[in-house]
Coordinates of C-alpha atoms in Angstrom, one line a residue:
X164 CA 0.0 0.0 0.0
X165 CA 1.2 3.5 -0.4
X166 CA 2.0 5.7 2.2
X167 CA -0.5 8.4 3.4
X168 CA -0.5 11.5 1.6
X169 CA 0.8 14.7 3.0
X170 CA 0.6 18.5 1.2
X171 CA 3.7 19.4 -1.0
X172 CA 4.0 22.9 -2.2
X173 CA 4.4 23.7 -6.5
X174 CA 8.1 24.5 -6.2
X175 CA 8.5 20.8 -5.4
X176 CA 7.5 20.2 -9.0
X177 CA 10.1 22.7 -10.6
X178 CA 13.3 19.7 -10.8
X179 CA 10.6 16.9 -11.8
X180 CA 12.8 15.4 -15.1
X181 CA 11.3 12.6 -17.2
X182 CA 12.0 9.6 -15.9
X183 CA 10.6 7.4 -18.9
X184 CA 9.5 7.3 -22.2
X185 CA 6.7 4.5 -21.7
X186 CA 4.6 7.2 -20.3
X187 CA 2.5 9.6 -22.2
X188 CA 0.9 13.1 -20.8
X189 CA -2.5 11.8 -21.7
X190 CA -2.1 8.3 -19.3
X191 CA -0.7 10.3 -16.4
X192 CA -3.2 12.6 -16.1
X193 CA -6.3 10.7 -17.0
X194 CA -5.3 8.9 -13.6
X195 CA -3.9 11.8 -11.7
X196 CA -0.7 10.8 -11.3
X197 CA 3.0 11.8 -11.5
X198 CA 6.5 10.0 -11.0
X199 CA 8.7 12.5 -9.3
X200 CA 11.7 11.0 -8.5
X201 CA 13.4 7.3 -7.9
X202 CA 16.0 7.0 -5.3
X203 CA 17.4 3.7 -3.9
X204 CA 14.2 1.3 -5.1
X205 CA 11.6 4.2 -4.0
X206 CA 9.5 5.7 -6.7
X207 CA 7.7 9.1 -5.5
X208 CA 5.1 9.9 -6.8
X209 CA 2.9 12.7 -6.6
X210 CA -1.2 12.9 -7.0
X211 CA -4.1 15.4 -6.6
X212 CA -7.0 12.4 -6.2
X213 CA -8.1 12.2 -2.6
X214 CA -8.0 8.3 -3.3
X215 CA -5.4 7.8 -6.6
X216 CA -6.3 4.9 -8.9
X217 CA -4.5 1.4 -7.4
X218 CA -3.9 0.0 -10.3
X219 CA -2.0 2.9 -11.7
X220 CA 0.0 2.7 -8.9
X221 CA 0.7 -1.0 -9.6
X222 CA 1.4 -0.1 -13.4
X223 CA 4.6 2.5 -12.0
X224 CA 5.4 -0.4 -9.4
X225 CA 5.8 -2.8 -12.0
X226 CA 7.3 0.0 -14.3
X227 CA 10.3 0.8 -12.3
X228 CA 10.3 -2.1 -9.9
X229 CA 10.0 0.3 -7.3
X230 CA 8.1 0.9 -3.7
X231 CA 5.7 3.6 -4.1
X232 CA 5.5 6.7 -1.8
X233 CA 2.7 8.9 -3.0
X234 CA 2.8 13.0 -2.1
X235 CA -0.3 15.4 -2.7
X236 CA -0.1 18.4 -4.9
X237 CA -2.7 20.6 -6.4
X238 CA -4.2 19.8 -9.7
X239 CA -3.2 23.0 -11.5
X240 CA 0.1 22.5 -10.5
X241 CA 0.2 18.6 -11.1
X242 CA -1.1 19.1 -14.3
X243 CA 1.2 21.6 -15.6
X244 CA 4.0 19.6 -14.1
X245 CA 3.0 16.7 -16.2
X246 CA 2.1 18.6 -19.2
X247 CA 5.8 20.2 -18.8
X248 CA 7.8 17.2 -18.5
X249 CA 5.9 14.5 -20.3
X250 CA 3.8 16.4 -23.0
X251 CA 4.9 15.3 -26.5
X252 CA 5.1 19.2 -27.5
X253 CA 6.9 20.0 -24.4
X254 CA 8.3 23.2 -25.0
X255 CA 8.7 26.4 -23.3
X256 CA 8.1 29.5 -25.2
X257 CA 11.2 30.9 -24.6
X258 CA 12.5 27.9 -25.9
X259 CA 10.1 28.1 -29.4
X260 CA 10.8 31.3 -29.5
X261 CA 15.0 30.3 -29.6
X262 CA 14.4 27.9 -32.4
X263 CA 12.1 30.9 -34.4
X264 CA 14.9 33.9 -34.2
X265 CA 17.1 33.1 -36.6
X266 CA 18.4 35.3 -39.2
X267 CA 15.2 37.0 -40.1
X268 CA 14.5 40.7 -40.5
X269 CA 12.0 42.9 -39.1
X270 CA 8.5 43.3 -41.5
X271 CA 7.1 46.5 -41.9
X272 CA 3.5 46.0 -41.3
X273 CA 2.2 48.5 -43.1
X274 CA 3.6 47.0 -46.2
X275 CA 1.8 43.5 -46.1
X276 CA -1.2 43.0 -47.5
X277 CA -3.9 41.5 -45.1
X278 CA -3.9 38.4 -46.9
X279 CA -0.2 37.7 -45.9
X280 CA -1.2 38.7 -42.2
X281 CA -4.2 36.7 -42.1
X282 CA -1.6 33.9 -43.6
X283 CA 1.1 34.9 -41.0
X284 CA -1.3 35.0 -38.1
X285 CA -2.3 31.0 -38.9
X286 CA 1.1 29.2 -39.2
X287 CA 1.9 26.8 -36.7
X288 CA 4.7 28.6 -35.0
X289 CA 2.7 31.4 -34.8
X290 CA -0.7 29.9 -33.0
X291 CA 2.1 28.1 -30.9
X292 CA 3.9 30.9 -29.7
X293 CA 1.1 32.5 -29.1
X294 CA -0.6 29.8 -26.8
X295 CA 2.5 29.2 -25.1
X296 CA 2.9 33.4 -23.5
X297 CA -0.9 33.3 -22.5
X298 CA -0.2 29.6 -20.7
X299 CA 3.1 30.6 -19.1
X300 CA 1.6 34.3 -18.0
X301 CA -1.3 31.8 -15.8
X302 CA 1.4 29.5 -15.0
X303 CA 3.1 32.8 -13.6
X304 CA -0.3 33.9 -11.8
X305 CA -0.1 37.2 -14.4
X306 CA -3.0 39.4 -14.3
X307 CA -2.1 41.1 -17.8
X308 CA 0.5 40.8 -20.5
X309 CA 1.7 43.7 -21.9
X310 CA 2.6 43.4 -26.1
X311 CA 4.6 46.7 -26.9
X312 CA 6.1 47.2 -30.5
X313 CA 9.4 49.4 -30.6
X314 CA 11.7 49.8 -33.1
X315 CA 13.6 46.5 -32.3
X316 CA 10.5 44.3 -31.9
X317 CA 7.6 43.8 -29.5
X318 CA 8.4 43.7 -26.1
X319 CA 6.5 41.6 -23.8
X320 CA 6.1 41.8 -19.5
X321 CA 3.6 40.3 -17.3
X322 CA 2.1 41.9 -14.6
X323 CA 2.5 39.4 -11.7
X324 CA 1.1 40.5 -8.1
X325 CA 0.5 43.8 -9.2
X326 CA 4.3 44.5 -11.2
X327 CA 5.4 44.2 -14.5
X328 CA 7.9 41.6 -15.2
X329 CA 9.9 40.3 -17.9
X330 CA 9.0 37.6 -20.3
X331 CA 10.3 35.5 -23.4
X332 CA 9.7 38.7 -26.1
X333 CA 9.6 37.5 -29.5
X334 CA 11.5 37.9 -32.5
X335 CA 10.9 41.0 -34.4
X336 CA 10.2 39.5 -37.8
X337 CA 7.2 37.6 -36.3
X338 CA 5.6 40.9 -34.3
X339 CA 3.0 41.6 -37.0
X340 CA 1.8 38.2 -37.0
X341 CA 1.7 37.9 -33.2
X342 CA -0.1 41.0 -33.1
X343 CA -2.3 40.0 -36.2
X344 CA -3.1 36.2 -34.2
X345 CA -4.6 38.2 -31.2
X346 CA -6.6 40.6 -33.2
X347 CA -7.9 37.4 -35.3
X348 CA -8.4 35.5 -31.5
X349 CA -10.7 38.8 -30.5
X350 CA -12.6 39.0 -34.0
X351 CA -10.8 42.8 -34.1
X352 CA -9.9 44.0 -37.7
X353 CA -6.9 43.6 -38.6
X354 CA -6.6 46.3 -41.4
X355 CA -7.2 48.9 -38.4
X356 CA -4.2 49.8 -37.4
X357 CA -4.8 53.7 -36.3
X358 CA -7.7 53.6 -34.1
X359 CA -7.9 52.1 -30.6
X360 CA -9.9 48.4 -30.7
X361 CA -11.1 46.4 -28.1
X362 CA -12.4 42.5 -28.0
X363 CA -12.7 39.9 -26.0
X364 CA -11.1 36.1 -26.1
X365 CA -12.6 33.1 -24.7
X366 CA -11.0 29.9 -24.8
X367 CA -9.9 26.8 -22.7
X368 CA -5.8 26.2 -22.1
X369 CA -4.8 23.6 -19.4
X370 CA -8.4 22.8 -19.5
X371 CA -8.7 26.2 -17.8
X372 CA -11.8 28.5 -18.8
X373 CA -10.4 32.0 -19.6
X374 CA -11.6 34.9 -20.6
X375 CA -8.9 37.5 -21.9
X376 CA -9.7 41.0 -22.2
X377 CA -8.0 42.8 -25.3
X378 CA -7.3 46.5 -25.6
X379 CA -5.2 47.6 -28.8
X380 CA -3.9 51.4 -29.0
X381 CA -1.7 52.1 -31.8
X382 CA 1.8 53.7 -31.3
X383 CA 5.2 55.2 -32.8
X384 CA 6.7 51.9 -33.4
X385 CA 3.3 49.6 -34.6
X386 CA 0.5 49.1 -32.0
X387 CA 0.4 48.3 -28.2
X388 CA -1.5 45.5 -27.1
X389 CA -2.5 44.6 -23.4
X390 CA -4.7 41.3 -22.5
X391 CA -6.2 41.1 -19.4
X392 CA -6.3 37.5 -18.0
X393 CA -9.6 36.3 -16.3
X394 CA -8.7 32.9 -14.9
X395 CA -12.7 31.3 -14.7
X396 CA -11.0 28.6 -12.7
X397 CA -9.5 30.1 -10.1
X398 CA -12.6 30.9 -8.0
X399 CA -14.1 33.9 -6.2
X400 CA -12.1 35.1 -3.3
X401 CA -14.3 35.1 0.2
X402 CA -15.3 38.2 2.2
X403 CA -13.1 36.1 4.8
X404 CA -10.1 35.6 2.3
X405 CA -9.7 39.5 1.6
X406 CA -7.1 40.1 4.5
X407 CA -9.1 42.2 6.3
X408 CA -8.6 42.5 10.4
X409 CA -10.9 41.0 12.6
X410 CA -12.7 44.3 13.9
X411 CA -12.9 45.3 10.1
X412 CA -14.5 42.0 9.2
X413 CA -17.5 42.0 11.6
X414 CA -17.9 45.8 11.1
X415 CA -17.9 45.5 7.2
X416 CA -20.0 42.6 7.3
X417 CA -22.6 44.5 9.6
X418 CA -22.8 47.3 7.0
X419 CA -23.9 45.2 4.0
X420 CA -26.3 43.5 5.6
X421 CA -28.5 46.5 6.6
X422 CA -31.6 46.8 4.4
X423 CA -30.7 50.0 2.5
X424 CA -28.0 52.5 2.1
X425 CA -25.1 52.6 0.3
X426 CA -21.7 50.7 0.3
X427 CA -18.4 51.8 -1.5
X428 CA -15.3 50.2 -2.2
X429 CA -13.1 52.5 -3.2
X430 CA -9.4 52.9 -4.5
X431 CA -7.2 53.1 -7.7
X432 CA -7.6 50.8 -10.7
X433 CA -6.5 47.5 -9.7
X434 CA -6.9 47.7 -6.2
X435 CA -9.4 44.9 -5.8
X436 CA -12.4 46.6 -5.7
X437 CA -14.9 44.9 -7.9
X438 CA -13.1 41.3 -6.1
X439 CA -14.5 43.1 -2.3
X440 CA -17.7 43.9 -3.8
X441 CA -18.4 40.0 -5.1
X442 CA -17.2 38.5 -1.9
X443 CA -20.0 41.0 -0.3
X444 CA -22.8 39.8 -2.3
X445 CA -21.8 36.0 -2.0
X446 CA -22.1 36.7 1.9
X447 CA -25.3 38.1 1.0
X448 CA -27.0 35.4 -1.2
X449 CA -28.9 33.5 -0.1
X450 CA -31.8 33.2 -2.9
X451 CA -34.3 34.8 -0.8
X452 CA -33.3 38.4 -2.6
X453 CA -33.3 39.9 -5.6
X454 CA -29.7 40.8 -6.4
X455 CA -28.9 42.4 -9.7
X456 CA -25.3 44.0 -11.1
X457 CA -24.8 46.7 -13.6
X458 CA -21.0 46.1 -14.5
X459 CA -18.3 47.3 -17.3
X460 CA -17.3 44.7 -18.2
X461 CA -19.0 42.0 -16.2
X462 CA -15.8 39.9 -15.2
X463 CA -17.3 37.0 -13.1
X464 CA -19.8 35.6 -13.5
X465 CA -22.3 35.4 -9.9
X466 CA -24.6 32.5 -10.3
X467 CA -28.5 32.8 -9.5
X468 CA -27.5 36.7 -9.9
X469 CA -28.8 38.6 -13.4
X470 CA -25.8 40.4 -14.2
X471 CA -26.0 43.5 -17.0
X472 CA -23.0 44.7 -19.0
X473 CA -22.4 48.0 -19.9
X474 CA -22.8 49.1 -23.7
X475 CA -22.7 52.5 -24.6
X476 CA -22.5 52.0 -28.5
X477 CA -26.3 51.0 -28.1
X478 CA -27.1 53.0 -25.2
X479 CA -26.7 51.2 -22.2
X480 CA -24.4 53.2 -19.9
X481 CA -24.3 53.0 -15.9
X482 CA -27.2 55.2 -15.6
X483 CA -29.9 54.4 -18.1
X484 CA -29.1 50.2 -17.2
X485 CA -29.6 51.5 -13.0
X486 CA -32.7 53.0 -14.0
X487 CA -33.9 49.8 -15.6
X488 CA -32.9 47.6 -13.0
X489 CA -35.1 49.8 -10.4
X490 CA -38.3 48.4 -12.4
X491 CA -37.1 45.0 -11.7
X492 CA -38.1 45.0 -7.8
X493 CA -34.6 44.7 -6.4
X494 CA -33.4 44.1 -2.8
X495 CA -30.0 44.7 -3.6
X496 CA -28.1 46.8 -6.5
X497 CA -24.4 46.0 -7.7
X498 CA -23.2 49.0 -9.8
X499 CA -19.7 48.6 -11.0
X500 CA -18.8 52.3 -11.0
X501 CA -20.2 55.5 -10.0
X502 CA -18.4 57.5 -12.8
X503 CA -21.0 60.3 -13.7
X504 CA -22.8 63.0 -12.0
X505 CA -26.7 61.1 -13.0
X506 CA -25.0 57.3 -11.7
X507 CA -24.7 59.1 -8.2
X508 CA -28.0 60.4 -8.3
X509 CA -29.9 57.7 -9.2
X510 CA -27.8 55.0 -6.9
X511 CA -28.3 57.7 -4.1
X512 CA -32.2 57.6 -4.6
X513 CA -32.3 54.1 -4.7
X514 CA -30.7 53.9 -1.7
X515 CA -33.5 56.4 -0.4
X516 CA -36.4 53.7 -1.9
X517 CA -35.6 51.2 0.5
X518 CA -32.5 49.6 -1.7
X519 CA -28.9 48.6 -0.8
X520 CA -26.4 49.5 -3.1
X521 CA -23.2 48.4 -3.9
X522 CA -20.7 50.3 -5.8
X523 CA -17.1 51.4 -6.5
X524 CA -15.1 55.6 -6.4
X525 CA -11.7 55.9 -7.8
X526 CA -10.6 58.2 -4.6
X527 CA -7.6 57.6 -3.0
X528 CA -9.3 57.3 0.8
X529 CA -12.6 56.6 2.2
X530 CA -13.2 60.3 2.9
X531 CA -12.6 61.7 0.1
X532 CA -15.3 59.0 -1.1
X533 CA -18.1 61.5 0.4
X534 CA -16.8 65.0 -0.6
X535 CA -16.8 63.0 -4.5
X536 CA -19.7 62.7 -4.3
X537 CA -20.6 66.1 -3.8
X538 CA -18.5 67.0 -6.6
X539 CA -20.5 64.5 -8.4
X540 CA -23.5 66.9 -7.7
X541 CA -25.8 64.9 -5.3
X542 CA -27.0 67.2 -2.6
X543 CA -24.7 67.5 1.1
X544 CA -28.3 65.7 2.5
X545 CA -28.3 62.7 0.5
X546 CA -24.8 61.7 0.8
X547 CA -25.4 62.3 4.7
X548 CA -28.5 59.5 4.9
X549 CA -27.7 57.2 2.0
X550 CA -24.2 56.3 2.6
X551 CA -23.4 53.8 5.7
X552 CA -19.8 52.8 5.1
X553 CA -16.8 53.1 2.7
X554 CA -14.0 50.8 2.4
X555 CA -10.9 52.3 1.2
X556 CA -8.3 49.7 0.0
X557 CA -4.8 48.7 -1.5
X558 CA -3.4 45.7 -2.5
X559 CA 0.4 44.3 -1.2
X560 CA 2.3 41.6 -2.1
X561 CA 2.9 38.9 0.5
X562 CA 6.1 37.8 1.5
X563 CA 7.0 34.4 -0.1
X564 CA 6.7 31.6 2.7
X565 CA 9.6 29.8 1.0
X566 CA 12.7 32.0 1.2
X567 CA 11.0 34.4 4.0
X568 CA 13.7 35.5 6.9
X569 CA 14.1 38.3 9.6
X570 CA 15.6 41.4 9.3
X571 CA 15.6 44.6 10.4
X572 CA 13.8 47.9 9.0
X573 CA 16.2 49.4 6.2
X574 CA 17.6 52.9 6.2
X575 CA 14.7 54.3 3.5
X576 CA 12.0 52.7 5.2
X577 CA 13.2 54.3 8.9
X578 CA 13.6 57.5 6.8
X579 CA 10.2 57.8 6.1
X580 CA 8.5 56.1 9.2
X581 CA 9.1 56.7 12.9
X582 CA 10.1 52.8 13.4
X583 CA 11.4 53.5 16.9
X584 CA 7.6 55.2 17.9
X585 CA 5.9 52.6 16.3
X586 CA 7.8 50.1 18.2
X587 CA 9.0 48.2 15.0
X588 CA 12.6 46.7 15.8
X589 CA 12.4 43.4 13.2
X590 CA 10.7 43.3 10.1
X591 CA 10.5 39.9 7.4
X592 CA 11.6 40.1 3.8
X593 CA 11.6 37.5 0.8
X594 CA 15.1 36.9 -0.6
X595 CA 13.9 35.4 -3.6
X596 CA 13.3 31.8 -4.8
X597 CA 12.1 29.7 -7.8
X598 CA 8.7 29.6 -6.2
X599 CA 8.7 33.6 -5.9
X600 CA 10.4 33.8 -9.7
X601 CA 13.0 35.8 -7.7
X602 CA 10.8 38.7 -6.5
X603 CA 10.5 37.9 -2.5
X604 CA 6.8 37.7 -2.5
X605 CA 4.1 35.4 -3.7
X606 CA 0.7 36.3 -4.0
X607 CA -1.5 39.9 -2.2
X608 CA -3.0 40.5 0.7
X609 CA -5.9 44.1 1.1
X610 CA -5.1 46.9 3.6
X611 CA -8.0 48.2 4.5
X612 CA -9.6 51.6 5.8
X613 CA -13.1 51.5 6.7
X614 CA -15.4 55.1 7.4
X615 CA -18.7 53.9 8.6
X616 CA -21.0 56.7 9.2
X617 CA -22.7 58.0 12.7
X618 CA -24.5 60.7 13.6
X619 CA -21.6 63.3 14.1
X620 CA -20.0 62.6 10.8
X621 CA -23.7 62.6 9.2
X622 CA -24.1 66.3 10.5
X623 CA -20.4 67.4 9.2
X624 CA -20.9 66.1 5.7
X625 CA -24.2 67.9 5.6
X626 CA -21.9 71.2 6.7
X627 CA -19.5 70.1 3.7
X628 CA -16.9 69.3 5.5
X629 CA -13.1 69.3 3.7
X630 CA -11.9 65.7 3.2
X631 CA -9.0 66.5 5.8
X632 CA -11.2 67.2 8.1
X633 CA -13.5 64.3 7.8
X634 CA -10.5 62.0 8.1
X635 CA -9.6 63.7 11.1
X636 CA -12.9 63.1 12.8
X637 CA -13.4 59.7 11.8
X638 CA -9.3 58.9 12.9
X639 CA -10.4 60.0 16.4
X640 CA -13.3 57.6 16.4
X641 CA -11.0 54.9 15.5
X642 CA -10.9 54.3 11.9
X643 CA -7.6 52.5 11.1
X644 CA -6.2 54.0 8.0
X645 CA -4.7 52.1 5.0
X646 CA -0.9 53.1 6.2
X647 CA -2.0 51.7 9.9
X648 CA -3.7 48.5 8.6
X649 CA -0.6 48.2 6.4
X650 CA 1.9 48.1 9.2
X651 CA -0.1 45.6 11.1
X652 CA 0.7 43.1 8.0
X653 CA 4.3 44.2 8.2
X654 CA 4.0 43.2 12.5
X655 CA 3.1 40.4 11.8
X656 CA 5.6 39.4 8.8
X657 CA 2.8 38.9 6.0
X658 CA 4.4 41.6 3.9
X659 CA 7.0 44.4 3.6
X660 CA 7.4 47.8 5.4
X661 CA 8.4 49.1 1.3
X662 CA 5.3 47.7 0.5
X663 CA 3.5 49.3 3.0
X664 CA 5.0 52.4 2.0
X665 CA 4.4 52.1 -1.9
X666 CA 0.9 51.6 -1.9
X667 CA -0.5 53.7 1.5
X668 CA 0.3 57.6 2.2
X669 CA 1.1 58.9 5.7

């Protein structure tokens, strides 16, 4: 029998080698299983079944006359481990794109005739290479890749936990087809070359659902293209997964479950705020409500919840789609973004109809979420009785558990905080590892600042109160800013003080 199973972390799977060529990728992973390594008449061997197949298991015992030990990975990694080593095609595409540089020279695009793109676009290589940098950039956890064309070729980076990184860039001669194959993936035209185009991809890689957002601008040197990754796959994060503190947590999740009001998430794009707004109204759900979401683009989809995208070319923008969905007898209201002065008005007088809404601000605090809205034109009143909280947040990268040590606070870091007052003597810092791809952290974690409103700050926002002087107030009544929220993370070694610091003001 094997041995029982115990968890095993990806970077395990990084020195897997083939260990034989009567195994295909098909076999191993129609029985979830993976030799990883033989050593003195033990085979290990490494599985993401809960109870792997025993006569596979026999099959490699027999194979390489070998005990088996048996070790428990996830399946996304498994499978890409297998698919790596074992795969007939197993390539990398820095590896295709090696074999593709050769000698050849740069095309002017402008020059071919869309037939020869269209022809360009479909060869082998081309689809290949293609595949290959949208496979590695999930592989690397990549929220985008960026496609940039200069002089010398298209340069291409993925943005991994929040930073651009490099990847395997092309060879020049094959930039117009590369660009050509995406715009072909996203039915854009590709004739257009001096006008902005946007599309959308779906397909399945790694037997992974993904939905890639495409945005083409063109520039100097050809056209820049950025796709943004939407791994179906991966699963909704939790209201419990978000990183918020425990006093946070119940507060927040107090707020959202009053009747009617209004609820904001706000932050800069990319911050997680559309991710904090699902988790809400998966908290919420329980099929006894009417939920509905008015969204640009929709990028999840909610199950049991109707869910309407914006689409301005025929008329349905934020406000027109917010005034439909208040004819379809909602309980509560998801609206992407308040962007416009007649969203703000009609989400505030839903709100005042008995409604909860949910919705996002681009403001850099939670304050300055109220005194937007007066910008925004809704009267110093409504603001005052529709809105019950806002949650101000960042995202920070997370130190990488693997090659995590002690250290103490460097000299830029002391510079710009009072580490002494604070009481900070030893801080934690990733050194870098395979599993981190060399950066010190793996994965991010929210810092959070939650304003929920009382009678006092009520009174001072109907007085229009400065956004200084609503933070002030609401910092006496406890509200934990982002920075302070940030440097209980960096207490208790989940990320950086310089990540603190990059994302959070003083």
């Amino acid at each position: 029998m094997a041995a029982p199973m115990t968890e095993h972390s990806a970077s395990e799977l990084l020195e897997v080698e083939r260990l034989t060529v009567a195994l295909t990728s098909e076999w191993l992973e129609e029985h979830a299983i993976l030799p990883l390594r033989l050593h003195e008449g033990v085979l290990t061997v490494g599985t993401w079944s809960e109870r792997p197949d025993s006569l596979a298991l026999d099959d490699m015992r027999l194979l390489f006359d070998a005990d088996i030990v048996v070790e428990r990975f996830t399946e996304h990694d498994l499978r890409s481990a297998i698919r790596r080593v074992y795969a007939q095609d197993a390539v990398t595409a820095e590896g295709l794109i090696a074999g593709l540089t050769g000698d050849a020279q740069s095309m002017n695009v402008d020059e071919l005739p869309v037939d020869d793109l269209l022809h360009l676009a479909n060869e082998a290589p081309v689809v290949r290479l293609v595949n290959l940098l949208l496979i590695e950039a999930l592989d690397a956890r990549a929220s985008d890749v960026h496609l940039e064309g200069y002089a010398d070729g298209l340069r291409v980076r993925y943005r991994v936990d929040g930073v651009l990184q490099a990847a395997p860039s092309p060879p020049p001669h094959l930039t117009a087809a590369i660009v050509s194959r995406l715009k072909i993936m996203a039915e854009l035209d590709i004739a257009e070359r001096r006008l902005p185009q946007d599309g959308r991809i779906r397909l399945r890689l790694q037997n992974r659902q993904v939905d890639v957002r495409v945005s083409t601008v063109p520039t100097l040197r050809g056209e820049s293209v950025v796709l943004r990754l939407l791994d179906k796959e991966k699963g909704r994060v939790t209201l419990t997964e978000l990183g918020m503190a425990q006093d946070t947590f119940e507060l927040f999740s107090e707020v959202i479950q009053r009747p009617h009001g209004i609820v904001l998430a706000t932050g800069p794009t990319g911050s997680g705020k559309t991710t904090t707004l699902y988790a809400a109204v998966e908290m919420l759900r329980t099929g006894r409500e009417k939920i509905l979401t008015v969204e640009d683009p929709v990028e999840y989809e909610l199950p049991g919840v109707p869910q309407v995208p914006v689409n301005e070319k025929v008329g349905v923008t934020f406000a027109s789609a917010l005034r439909s969905l208040l004819r379809q007898d909602p309980d509560i209201i998801l609206v992407g973004e308040i962007r416009d002065p007649e969203t703000a008005q009609i989400a505030t007088q839903a709100a005042l109809t008995g409604h909860l809404v949910l919705s996002t601000l681009h403001t850099n605090d939670a304050p300055t979420a109220l005194t937007r809205l007066l910008d925004l034109g809704v009267a110093a009143y409504l603001v005052a009785s529709t809105v019950d909280a806002v949650l101000a947040q960042r995202l920070v990268r997370v130190i990488c558990p693997n090659c995590k040590v002690e250290t103490h606070p460097d000299k830029a870091a002391a510079r710009r905080l009072d580490v002494v007052a604070l009481g900070i003597e030893t801080v934690w810092r990733g050194e870098g590892c395979d599993n981190c791809r060399g950066t010190g952290y793996r994965g991010r974690t929210g810092v959070h600042e939650l304003l929920v409103m009382d009678n006092e700050l009520r009174l001072e926002v109907q007085g229009r109160r400065g956004s200084e002087e609503l933070r002030e107030l609401a910092v006496r009544k406890g509200m934990r800013t982002l920075q302070d929220d940030g440097l209980r993370l960096a207490r208790a070694g989940i990320t950086t003080l310089n990540e603190v610091l990059r994302v959070a003001r003083a």
